[in-house]
Every structure is written in C-alpha cells, then in structure tokens.
Amino acid sequence: MGKPVDVIQSVRLDDENDTLILLDQTVLPNEKNFLYLKELKDIWDAIYHLKVRGAPAIGIAAAYGVYLGTKHSGAESYEELYQDFKKAKEYLASSRPTAVNLFWALDRMEARLRKEEGKAGAEIKEALKEEAEKIRAEDEKVCKSIGHHALSVLEPGWGILTHCNAGTIATAKYGTALAPIYLGQEKGYDFKVYADETRPLLQGARLTAWELKEAGVDVTLICDNMASIVMKEEKIQAVLVGCDRVAANGDAANKIGTSGVAILAKHYKIPFYVCAPLSTVDLACKTGDDIHIELRPSEEITSKWYEKPMAPEGVQTYNPAFDVTDNELITGIITENGIAYAPFTESLPKMFK
C-alpha cells in the first residue's frame, strides 16, 4: 500500500462536475469515505462539522467553495458578480471563527476578483478557479518546506509527541507538524511518534494514528493525560504541534489541550515547536487574548463516541475547541521560510520578507 501522503488528497476540485470532493474525517478510521459536494450549504456544513479540518485544508476547501458559489452566477455586470461572490464569501466565513486560514483564503480570492475587474464574467470565474488551485499547490510546497526546516532541529531516533492532527489529511500534502515525520521516514530517521488521542473529538486517535500507521511510521497512541508520564520516562525528545492562528507576539491557538502539553514540555525541558505556515500567522492580532475561541456542543463530551451517554443527563459542560499556548512556552515557530525564535514580535515579521 502506498503512503497516505502519496495517495490521499483530502480536498480536491472536480470542476467538470461542479463538485468539491472531501475526505470525510468524521468517519475515520472505520471508513474512508469521500463527500461529493455541489451546494454551498453542504460545503459550509462540512467545514462546521469538521468533515474537513486542519487550517490549511479548511482554507483550500473555502477557496474552492467560494469559486463554485460564484461559478454559476448569472450576473451580467462586474458589480452584480462581486455581490454574488461576497454573499458566498460571507456565508462560508461564518462556518468556523478561529482558523485564520479560512479568512485568509477567502480574502485572497476576493483580492483576485478585484484584480480582474473590467474583464468578462467567464474570464473572472476562470481566474478564481486558477487562484484556488494556486492556494492548494502553494500549501503543498509550504508543508514540505516546513518539514525540511523542522528536520534541522530533530535527531534520528528521537521520540516525538504530537497533539491533534496536523498531517497530510489536514493540508494539501505532507501536513505541518507531521511533515518532518514523513520526510524523516524517507531519510531513515526512524522517529518514534507518540500521538495524544485529543479529546473530545479524538483527532489524534482517529486521524493521526490512522495516517501514520498507514504510512508505516512507528506510532504509539496515548490518552491525553499520559503525556506527562511518557515525558518523565524520557520517551519524548521533542513536541511538534500544528496551529490554527499565531498572534504577533507568538501566542499560538491550537486544538484544546495543546497548552497543557506545552506546560509539561517546559517542566521536563523538552523543546516545544509550533509548525505554522505563514498564512496562519496573524500580525494584526497582537496577543492570544485577541483570538476568538470557538465553543462546541456539549454532546461532543457527553455522548458523541459512546453507545450510551457517559455523563449525567443535563450536566453543564464547557467545550472550547482551542486553547492558546503562551509564547514563553514555545521553543520555536517553524514556518516555510525558517524558524522564528523569541522575541517573536521581532522574528515573525522577518519570516515574511
């Protein structure tokens, strides 16, 4: 069997059939099911319900989605076409509030639309498709570059802890935090990966463990509350995580539980790296306090994965989808243009040059 990094595309466009094709990540690892979506409401639903997830994959899906939402506009003028585009853009932007790639991709699509003003409607729509394809192709290149930079701070044979899923199915290819694992495997680094299960949606158990096992990587699944003991037992030499948004000061929002892993890593003096494409770095966001944290339904905690509810009926729950890791806990932020170190207010802007 080929590696998932080679054979699985989690987001792709079938333009001939006006269809966005998504790997449904909600049914993994039991089913490998692809969704064929034509309607904007179904694309919105797929983003909101995490059928497509991972900041880069969300951005790619949104770019394709807003293109498809504009493709069949019957607008006769640029202004009318622009209004149809804006409606599609604003609708898709309402699906997830935290992942900056969603807004970044939609804004980039709007910028391309503006650039095409004065051209015929068919030309503008073709330009939107071209821009969406560029976003996908660039993400693949970005992920590979992040992987190479990450390998520069890792040693063969190391134990690597990761949280949530920042792999090939969360991106165009390679992943962010898992990119060095795949590239290291090609070079014979023989990493031993420990994957946190990542409650309550189990992205580590269902997704990371699945794709790494499929790829033949040495992967061990642990419960979230086991991170401390594997660190204490010196099984972990580095932590690699992905990210949904990085603030200008280096605070980083990622899947809930990430900040706890960072605190443990600091205690055990283990380097903690955030793998973040520059599209997730938001220099307009001053600190992590400015990042809006999405709250999810209580059912994800109490009953989603169980035959019977595993909590008292009606109990109050608090279910934030993300937390923010303080910059002082982060060893480095690995981007496609290099690794940013503290002070991040100085190093992050340099990554864009």
mmCIF file of C-alpha atoms in Angstrom:
data_model
loop_
_atom_site.group_PDB
_atom_site.id
_atom_site.type_symbol
_atom_site.label_atom_id
_atom_site.label_comp_id
_atom_site.label_asym_id
_atom_site.label_seq_id
_atom_site.Cartn_x
_atom_site.Cartn_y
_atom_site.Cartn_z
ATOM 1 C CA MET A 1 0.000 0.000 0.000
ATOM 2 C CA GLY A 2 1.297 3.478 -0.841
ATOM 3 C CA LYS A 3 1.834 6.049 1.809
ATOM 4 C CA PRO A 4 -1.215 8.243 2.544
ATOM 5 C CA VAL A 5 0.999 11.242 1.881
ATOM 6 C CA ASP A 6 1.302 9.953 -1.682
ATOM 7 C CA VAL A 7 -2.190 8.695 -2.404
ATOM 8 C CA ILE A 8 -4.728 10.628 -0.318
ATOM 9 C CA GLN A 9 -5.958 14.049 -1.329
ATOM 10 C CA SER A 10 -8.312 15.251 1.368
ATOM 11 C CA VAL A 11 -9.535 18.259 -0.665
ATOM 12 C CA ARG A 12 -9.850 18.459 -4.447
ATOM 13 C CA LEU A 13 -11.965 20.076 -7.127
ATOM 14 C CA ASP A 14 -13.864 18.264 -9.875
ATOM 15 C CA ASP A 15 -14.561 21.351 -11.935
ATOM 16 C CA GLU A 16 -16.203 19.473 -14.792
ATOM 17 C CA ASN A 17 -18.913 18.248 -12.425
ATOM 18 C CA ASP A 18 -19.028 21.415 -10.284
ATOM 19 C CA THR A 19 -18.084 19.329 -7.251
ATOM 20 C CA LEU A 20 -15.842 19.757 -4.222
ATOM 21 C CA ILE A 21 -14.532 16.345 -3.151
ATOM 22 C CA LEU A 22 -13.618 15.991 0.526
ATOM 23 C CA LEU A 23 -12.318 13.103 2.603
ATOM 24 C CA ASP A 24 -14.863 12.844 5.434
ATOM 25 C CA GLN A 25 -12.638 12.977 8.501
ATOM 26 C CA THR A 26 -15.554 12.386 10.876
ATOM 27 C CA VAL A 27 -15.847 8.689 9.938
ATOM 28 C CA LEU A 28 -12.145 7.784 10.048
ATOM 29 C CA PRO A 29 -10.585 5.380 10.900
ATOM 30 C CA ASN A 30 -13.509 2.999 10.303
ATOM 31 C CA GLU A 31 -14.434 4.289 6.857
ATOM 32 C CA LYS A 32 -12.516 6.062 4.102
ATOM 33 C CA ASN A 33 -15.428 7.954 2.638
ATOM 34 C CA PHE A 34 -15.316 10.837 0.164
ATOM 35 C CA LEU A 35 -18.011 13.520 0.039
ATOM 36 C CA TYR A 36 -19.120 14.993 -3.288
ATOM 37 C CA LEU A 37 -20.458 18.465 -2.564
ATOM 38 C CA LYS A 38 -22.133 20.802 -5.030
ATOM 39 C CA GLU A 39 -24.140 23.142 -2.813
ATOM 40 C CA LEU A 40 -22.643 25.971 -0.765
ATOM 41 C CA LYS A 41 -24.695 24.949 2.281
ATOM 42 C CA ASP A 42 -23.134 21.466 2.168
ATOM 43 C CA ILE A 43 -19.633 22.935 1.972
ATOM 44 C CA TRP A 44 -20.451 25.189 4.951
ATOM 45 C CA ASP A 45 -21.745 22.145 6.822
ATOM 46 C CA ALA A 46 -18.585 20.157 6.035
ATOM 47 C CA ILE A 47 -16.369 22.912 7.445
ATOM 48 C CA TYR A 48 -18.512 23.499 10.536
ATOM 49 C CA HIS A 49 -18.909 19.804 11.369
ATOM 50 C CA LEU A 50 -15.184 19.083 10.869
ATOM 51 C CA LYS A 51 -15.712 16.798 7.896
ATOM 52 C CA VAL A 52 -12.848 18.848 6.516
ATOM 53 C CA ARG A 53 -10.487 20.072 9.199
ATOM 54 C CA GLY A 54 -6.975 21.364 9.647
ATOM 55 C CA ALA A 55 -6.356 25.031 8.996
ATOM 56 C CA PRO A 56 -4.765 24.646 5.522
ATOM 57 C CA ALA A 57 -7.389 22.135 4.325
ATOM 58 C CA ILE A 58 -10.168 24.440 5.523
ATOM 59 C CA GLY A 59 -8.620 27.300 3.553
ATOM 60 C CA ILE A 60 -8.358 25.200 0.394
ATOM 61 C CA ALA A 61 -11.953 23.982 0.768
ATOM 62 C CA ALA A 62 -13.164 27.552 1.279
ATOM 63 C CA ALA A 63 -11.294 28.766 -1.823
ATOM 64 C CA TYR A 64 -12.815 26.034 -3.969
ATOM 65 C CA GLY A 65 -16.186 26.599 -2.301
ATOM 66 C CA VAL A 66 -16.358 30.329 -2.994
ATOM 67 C CA TYR A 67 -15.305 29.653 -6.590
ATOM 68 C CA LEU A 68 -18.118 27.113 -7.023
ATOM 69 C CA GLY A 69 -20.511 29.518 -5.307
ATOM 70 C CA THR A 70 -19.656 32.157 -7.908
ATOM 71 C CA LYS A 71 -19.270 29.903 -10.943
ATOM 72 C CA HIS A 72 -22.970 29.735 -11.831
ATOM 73 C CA SER A 73 -23.795 33.332 -11.074
ATOM 74 C CA GLY A 74 -25.989 34.775 -13.780
ATOM 75 C CA ALA A 75 -24.675 38.284 -13.070
ATOM 76 C CA GLU A 76 -24.427 40.487 -16.146
ATOM 77 C CA SER A 77 -22.107 43.091 -14.641
ATOM 78 C CA TYR A 78 -18.960 43.024 -12.528
ATOM 79 C CA GLU A 79 -20.813 44.710 -9.666
ATOM 80 C CA GLU A 80 -23.517 42.019 -9.634
ATOM 81 C CA LEU A 81 -20.921 39.248 -9.841
ATOM 82 C CA TYR A 82 -18.995 40.840 -6.998
ATOM 83 C CA GLN A 83 -22.155 40.911 -4.853
ATOM 84 C CA ASP A 84 -22.796 37.224 -5.544
ATOM 85 C CA PHE A 85 -19.189 36.453 -4.608
ATOM 86 C CA LYS A 86 -19.479 38.478 -1.387
ATOM 87 C CA LYS A 87 -22.584 36.570 -0.322
ATOM 88 C CA ALA A 88 -20.809 33.250 -0.833
ATOM 89 C CA LYS A 89 -17.687 34.513 0.917
ATOM 90 C CA GLU A 90 -19.508 35.846 3.987
ATOM 91 C CA TYR A 91 -21.561 32.669 4.268
ATOM 92 C CA LEU A 92 -18.509 30.384 4.227
ATOM 93 C CA ALA A 93 -16.631 32.708 6.615
ATOM 94 C CA SER A 94 -19.347 32.139 9.229
ATOM 95 C CA SER A 95 -18.584 28.414 9.483
ATOM 96 C CA ARG A 96 -15.517 28.499 11.792
ATOM 97 C CA PRO A 97 -14.397 31.600 13.740
ATOM 98 C CA THR A 98 -10.877 30.621 14.859
ATOM 99 C CA ALA A 99 -8.946 29.198 11.897
ATOM 100 C CA VAL A 100 -7.319 32.186 10.246
ATOM 101 C CA ASN A 101 -6.679 30.233 7.020
ATOM 102 C CA LEU A 102 -10.401 30.299 6.324
ATOM 103 C CA PHE A 103 -10.460 34.098 6.195
ATOM 104 C CA TRP A 104 -7.013 34.331 4.609
ATOM 105 C CA ALA A 105 -8.077 32.130 1.684
ATOM 106 C CA LEU A 106 -11.390 33.917 1.210
ATOM 107 C CA ASP A 107 -9.709 37.335 1.335
ATOM 108 C CA ARG A 108 -7.132 36.174 -1.199
ATOM 109 C CA MET A 109 -9.925 35.020 -3.508
ATOM 110 C CA GLU A 110 -11.608 38.423 -3.156
ATOM 111 C CA ALA A 111 -8.342 40.208 -3.958
ATOM 112 C CA ARG A 112 -8.055 38.148 -7.155
ATOM 113 C CA LEU A 113 -11.651 39.013 -8.056
ATOM 114 C CA ARG A 114 -10.925 42.721 -7.652
ATOM 115 C CA LYS A 115 -7.825 42.393 -9.793
ATOM 116 C CA GLU A 116 -9.934 41.020 -12.644
ATOM 117 C CA GLU A 117 -12.371 43.949 -12.707
ATOM 118 C CA GLY A 118 -13.184 45.002 -16.251
ATOM 119 C CA LYS A 119 -12.894 41.500 -17.714
ATOM 120 C CA ALA A 120 -15.740 39.300 -18.918
ATOM 121 C CA GLY A 121 -17.564 37.178 -16.357
ATOM 122 C CA ALA A 122 -16.208 33.906 -17.781
ATOM 123 C CA GLU A 123 -12.637 35.202 -17.526
ATOM 124 C CA ILE A 124 -13.174 36.298 -13.935
ATOM 125 C CA LYS A 125 -14.561 32.901 -12.951
ATOM 126 C CA GLU A 126 -11.624 31.161 -14.613
ATOM 127 C CA ALA A 127 -9.273 33.439 -12.666
ATOM 128 C CA LEU A 128 -10.992 32.458 -9.405
ATOM 129 C CA LYS A 129 -10.503 28.773 -10.205
ATOM 130 C CA GLU A 130 -6.845 29.427 -11.005
ATOM 131 C CA GLU A 131 -6.367 31.234 -7.673
ATOM 132 C CA ALA A 132 -7.970 28.384 -5.718
ATOM 133 C CA GLU A 133 -5.678 25.881 -7.452
ATOM 134 C CA LYS A 134 -2.690 28.087 -6.598
ATOM 135 C CA ILE A 135 -3.691 28.085 -2.928
ATOM 136 C CA ARG A 136 -3.716 24.270 -2.955
ATOM 137 C CA ALA A 137 -0.405 23.921 -4.824
ATOM 138 C CA GLU A 138 1.325 26.501 -2.642
ATOM 139 C CA ASP A 139 0.191 24.728 0.522
ATOM 140 C CA GLU A 140 1.824 21.501 -0.615
ATOM 141 C CA LYS A 141 5.086 23.353 -1.234
ATOM 142 C CA VAL A 142 4.803 25.187 2.108
ATOM 143 C CA CYS A 143 4.267 21.965 4.051
ATOM 144 C CA LYS A 144 7.315 20.322 2.506
ATOM 145 C CA SER A 145 9.427 23.361 3.364
ATOM 146 C CA ILE A 146 8.176 23.342 6.983
ATOM 147 C CA GLY A 147 9.171 19.682 7.164
ATOM 148 C CA HIS A 148 12.717 20.381 5.982
ATOM 149 C CA HIS A 149 13.174 23.241 8.466
ATOM 150 C CA ALA A 150 11.822 21.076 11.287
ATOM 151 C CA LEU A 151 14.253 18.267 10.475
ATOM 152 C CA SER A 152 17.117 20.694 11.120
ATOM 153 C CA VAL A 153 16.284 20.680 14.862
ATOM 154 C CA LEU A 154 15.475 16.969 15.202
ATOM 155 C CA GLU A 155 17.772 13.977 15.576
ATOM 156 C CA PRO A 156 17.359 10.456 14.160
ATOM 157 C CA GLY A 157 15.728 8.031 16.565
ATOM 158 C CA TRP A 158 14.008 10.714 18.641
ATOM 159 C CA GLY A 159 10.651 10.226 20.263
ATOM 160 C CA ILE A 160 8.211 12.870 19.009
ATOM 161 C CA LEU A 161 4.951 13.777 20.759
ATOM 162 C CA THR A 162 2.175 15.375 18.743
ATOM 163 C CA HIS A 163 -1.343 16.556 19.596
ATOM 164 C CA CYS A 164 -4.443 16.651 17.377
ATOM 165 C CA ASN A 165 -3.840 16.105 13.656
ATOM 166 C CA ALA A 166 -1.572 18.302 11.581
ATOM 167 C CA GLY A 167 -0.932 15.702 8.928
ATOM 168 C CA THR A 168 -1.401 15.199 5.222
ATOM 169 C CA ILE A 169 -5.198 14.930 5.565
ATOM 170 C CA ALA A 170 -5.286 18.365 7.231
ATOM 171 C CA THR A 171 -3.404 20.023 4.353
ATOM 172 C CA ALA A 172 -2.793 19.723 0.623
ATOM 173 C CA LYS A 173 0.021 17.207 1.291
ATOM 174 C CA TYR A 174 2.636 16.288 3.927
ATOM 175 C CA GLY A 175 0.981 18.186 6.776
ATOM 176 C CA THR A 176 2.674 20.732 9.007
ATOM 177 C CA ALA A 177 3.650 19.065 12.301
ATOM 178 C CA LEU A 178 3.766 15.656 10.592
ATOM 179 C CA ALA A 179 5.743 16.838 7.551
ATOM 180 C CA PRO A 180 9.126 16.199 9.247
ATOM 181 C CA ILE A 181 7.889 12.731 10.244
ATOM 182 C CA TYR A 182 7.183 11.814 6.615
ATOM 183 C CA LEU A 183 10.348 13.456 5.284
ATOM 184 C CA GLY A 184 12.362 11.878 8.105
ATOM 185 C CA GLN A 185 10.953 8.482 7.231
ATOM 186 C CA GLU A 186 12.269 8.889 3.682
ATOM 187 C CA LYS A 187 15.712 9.703 5.115
ATOM 188 C CA GLY A 188 15.749 6.818 7.607
ATOM 189 C CA TYR A 189 15.379 8.934 10.764
ATOM 190 C CA ASP A 190 13.341 6.198 12.457
ATOM 191 C CA PHE A 191 11.281 8.571 14.617
ATOM 192 C CA LYS A 192 9.060 7.054 17.293
ATOM 193 C CA VAL A 193 5.858 9.075 17.391
ATOM 194 C CA TYR A 194 3.529 9.323 20.378
ATOM 195 C CA ALA A 195 0.097 10.633 19.430
ATOM 196 C CA ASP A 196 -2.205 12.145 22.050
ATOM 197 C CA GLU A 197 -5.767 10.922 21.485
ATOM 198 C CA THR A 198 -7.000 14.563 21.661
ATOM 199 C CA ARG A 199 -10.312 14.610 23.488
ATOM 200 C CA PRO A 200 -13.156 15.240 22.885
ATOM 201 C CA LEU A 201 -13.071 14.772 19.088
ATOM 202 C CA LEU A 202 -10.195 12.267 19.099
ATOM 203 C CA GLN A 203 -8.318 13.701 16.117
ATOM 204 C CA GLY A 204 -5.116 12.120 17.397
ATOM 205 C CA ALA A 205 -6.687 8.686 17.803
ATOM 206 C CA ARG A 206 -8.862 8.685 14.691
ATOM 207 C CA LEU A 207 -6.685 10.664 12.293
ATOM 208 C CA THR A 208 -3.015 10.989 13.282
ATOM 209 C CA ALA A 209 -2.688 7.396 14.487
ATOM 210 C CA TRP A 210 -4.511 6.222 11.354
ATOM 211 C CA GLU A 211 -2.454 8.076 8.768
ATOM 212 C CA LEU A 212 0.900 7.373 10.445
ATOM 213 C CA LYS A 213 0.089 3.669 10.839
ATOM 214 C CA GLU A 214 -0.969 3.551 7.186
ATOM 215 C CA ALA A 215 2.378 5.104 6.267
ATOM 216 C CA GLY A 216 4.360 2.545 8.244
ATOM 217 C CA VAL A 217 5.538 5.043 10.862
ATOM 218 C CA ASP A 218 6.313 3.762 14.377
ATOM 219 C CA VAL A 219 3.349 5.347 16.175
ATOM 220 C CA THR A 220 2.023 4.788 19.708
ATOM 221 C CA LEU A 221 -1.375 6.157 20.732
ATOM 222 C CA ILE A 222 -1.733 7.517 24.270
ATOM 223 C CA CYS A 223 -4.525 9.162 26.218
ATOM 224 C CA ASP A 224 -4.120 12.910 26.692
ATOM 225 C CA ASN A 225 -3.436 12.500 30.418
ATOM 226 C CA MET A 226 -0.489 10.188 29.699
ATOM 227 C CA ALA A 227 1.715 12.892 28.154
ATOM 228 C CA SER A 228 3.404 13.613 31.457
ATOM 229 C CA ILE A 229 4.473 10.051 32.160
ATOM 230 C CA VAL A 230 5.976 9.435 28.708
ATOM 231 C CA MET A 231 7.950 12.663 29.126
ATOM 232 C CA LYS A 232 9.103 11.653 32.599
ATOM 233 C CA GLU A 233 10.157 8.264 31.255
ATOM 234 C CA GLU A 234 12.324 10.118 28.689
ATOM 235 C CA LYS A 235 10.453 8.655 25.730
ATOM 236 C CA ILE A 236 9.967 12.154 24.254
ATOM 237 C CA GLN A 237 12.753 14.368 22.903
ATOM 238 C CA ALA A 238 10.617 16.957 21.106
ATOM 239 C CA VAL A 239 6.998 18.062 20.759
ATOM 240 C CA LEU A 240 5.619 19.102 17.365
ATOM 241 C CA VAL A 241 2.139 20.593 17.023
ATOM 242 C CA GLY A 242 0.220 22.414 14.349
ATOM 243 C CA CYS A 243 -1.622 25.647 14.798
ATOM 244 C CA ASP A 244 -4.778 27.491 13.768
ATOM 245 C CA ARG A 245 -3.596 31.019 14.486
ATOM 246 C CA VAL A 246 -0.368 32.659 15.674
ATOM 247 C CA ALA A 247 -0.576 36.130 17.209
ATOM 248 C CA ALA A 248 2.080 38.778 16.595
ATOM 249 C CA ASN A 249 3.673 38.089 19.998
ATOM 250 C CA GLY A 250 3.999 34.352 19.285
ATOM 251 C CA ASP A 251 0.985 33.166 21.283
ATOM 252 C CA ALA A 252 -0.468 30.246 19.343
ATOM 253 C CA ALA A 253 -4.009 28.872 19.229
ATOM 254 C CA ASN A 254 -4.276 25.162 18.568
ATOM 255 C CA LYS A 255 -6.586 22.282 19.417
ATOM 256 C CA ILE A 256 -7.691 22.180 23.040
ATOM 257 C CA GLY A 257 -5.084 20.520 25.232
ATOM 258 C CA THR A 258 -2.069 21.929 23.400
ATOM 259 C CA SER A 259 -1.198 24.483 26.089
ATOM 260 C CA GLY A 260 -1.160 21.731 28.714
ATOM 261 C CA VAL A 261 1.318 19.746 26.618
ATOM 262 C CA ALA A 262 3.488 22.868 26.324
ATOM 263 C CA ILE A 263 3.477 23.371 30.101
ATOM 264 C CA LEU A 264 4.552 19.746 30.608
ATOM 265 C CA ALA A 265 7.284 20.054 27.984
ATOM 266 C CA LYS A 266 8.696 23.130 29.711
ATOM 267 C CA HIS A 267 8.730 21.290 33.044
ATOM 268 C CA TYR A 268 10.641 18.354 31.545
ATOM 269 C CA LYS A 269 12.900 20.668 29.480
ATOM 270 C CA ILE A 270 11.700 19.237 26.175
ATOM 271 C CA PRO A 271 11.668 21.550 23.120
ATOM 272 C CA PHE A 272 8.153 22.501 22.015
ATOM 273 C CA TYR A 273 7.749 23.561 18.375
ATOM 274 C CA VAL A 274 4.711 25.030 16.663
ATOM 275 C CA CYS A 275 4.601 24.254 12.933
ATOM 276 C CA ALA A 276 2.778 27.138 11.302
ATOM 277 C CA PRO A 277 2.525 28.185 7.665
ATOM 278 C CA LEU A 278 2.774 31.948 7.366
ATOM 279 C CA SER A 279 -0.881 32.001 6.324
ATOM 280 C CA THR A 280 -1.727 31.179 9.968
ATOM 281 C CA VAL A 281 0.465 33.969 11.366
ATOM 282 C CA ASP A 282 -1.773 36.964 12.034
ATOM 283 C CA LEU A 283 0.397 40.014 12.693
ATOM 284 C CA ALA A 284 -2.745 42.120 13.086
ATOM 285 C CA CYS A 285 -3.639 40.040 16.140
ATOM 286 C CA LYS A 286 -1.490 41.409 18.974
ATOM 287 C CA THR A 287 -1.740 38.595 21.525
ATOM 288 C CA GLY A 288 -3.542 35.359 22.203
ATOM 289 C CA ASP A 289 -6.117 37.306 24.203
ATOM 290 C CA ASP A 290 -7.391 38.682 20.891
ATOM 291 C CA ILE A 291 -8.084 35.228 19.421
ATOM 292 C CA HIS A 292 -11.735 34.231 19.457
ATOM 293 C CA ILE A 293 -12.137 30.706 20.846
ATOM 294 C CA GLU A 294 -14.933 28.639 19.374
ATOM 295 C CA LEU A 295 -17.235 26.811 21.802
ATOM 296 C CA ARG A 296 -18.543 23.444 20.655
ATOM 297 C CA PRO A 297 -21.682 21.448 21.564
ATOM 298 C CA SER A 298 -21.818 19.555 24.866
ATOM 299 C CA GLU A 299 -22.679 16.290 23.089
ATOM 300 C CA GLU A 300 -19.065 16.038 21.909
ATOM 301 C CA ILE A 301 -18.058 15.472 25.536
ATOM 302 C CA THR A 302 -21.020 13.575 26.944
ATOM 303 C CA SER A 303 -22.268 11.195 24.271
ATOM 304 C CA LYS A 304 -20.708 11.533 20.799
ATOM 305 C CA TRP A 305 -18.419 8.494 20.923
ATOM 306 C CA TYR A 306 -20.448 6.282 23.249
ATOM 307 C CA GLU A 307 -23.293 3.815 22.812
ATOM 308 C CA LYS A 308 -24.781 5.320 25.966
ATOM 309 C CA PRO A 309 -24.138 8.782 27.463
ATOM 310 C CA MET A 310 -21.090 8.794 29.738
ATOM 311 C CA ALA A 311 -22.132 11.796 31.845
ATOM 312 C CA PRO A 312 -25.238 12.687 33.867
ATOM 313 C CA GLU A 313 -28.097 13.919 31.711
ATOM 314 C CA GLY A 314 -28.275 17.706 31.656
ATOM 315 C CA VAL A 315 -24.875 18.262 33.278
ATOM 316 C CA GLN A 316 -23.227 21.551 32.364
ATOM 317 C CA THR A 317 -20.239 21.308 30.051
ATOM 318 C CA TYR A 318 -17.540 23.675 28.857
ATOM 319 C CA ASN A 319 -16.186 22.675 25.480
ATOM 320 C CA PRO A 320 -13.751 25.171 23.913
ATOM 321 C CA ALA A 321 -12.340 23.863 20.655
ATOM 322 C CA PHE A 322 -8.962 25.548 21.117
ATOM 323 C CA ASP A 323 -6.646 26.939 23.730
ATOM 324 C CA VAL A 324 -3.807 29.423 23.439
ATOM 325 C CA THR A 325 -0.224 28.437 24.223
ATOM 326 C CA ASP A 326 1.685 31.365 25.709
ATOM 327 C CA ASN A 327 4.716 32.368 23.665
ATOM 328 C CA GLU A 328 7.060 31.822 26.623
ATOM 329 C CA LEU A 329 6.297 28.090 26.402
ATOM 330 C CA ILE A 330 7.213 27.861 22.706
ATOM 331 C CA THR A 331 10.788 26.968 21.716
ATOM 332 C CA GLY A 332 10.314 27.997 18.114
ATOM 333 C CA ILE A 333 7.683 28.582 15.445
ATOM 334 C CA ILE A 334 8.587 26.659 12.304
ATOM 335 C CA THR A 335 7.395 28.342 9.100
ATOM 336 C CA GLU A 336 8.093 27.680 5.439
ATOM 337 C CA ASN A 337 10.692 30.474 5.486
ATOM 338 C CA GLY A 338 12.579 29.342 8.569
ATOM 339 C CA ILE A 339 12.258 29.052 12.339
ATOM 340 C CA ALA A 340 11.213 32.058 14.403
ATOM 341 C CA TYR A 341 12.565 32.301 17.942
ATOM 342 C CA ALA A 342 11.813 34.720 20.782
ATOM 343 C CA PRO A 343 11.309 37.614 20.766
ATOM 344 C CA PHE A 344 8.582 36.683 18.293
ATOM 345 C CA THR A 345 7.486 40.288 17.764
ATOM 346 C CA GLU A 346 10.834 40.718 16.001
ATOM 347 C CA SER A 347 11.356 37.305 14.396
ATOM 348 C CA LEU A 348 7.865 36.644 12.979
ATOM 349 C CA PRO A 349 7.711 39.761 10.740
ATOM 350 C CA LYS A 350 11.110 38.792 9.299
ATOM 351 C CA MET A 351 9.651 35.483 8.141
ATOM 352 C CA PHE A 352 7.511 37.378 5.614
ATOM 353 C CA LYS A 353 10.498 39.026 3.933
#
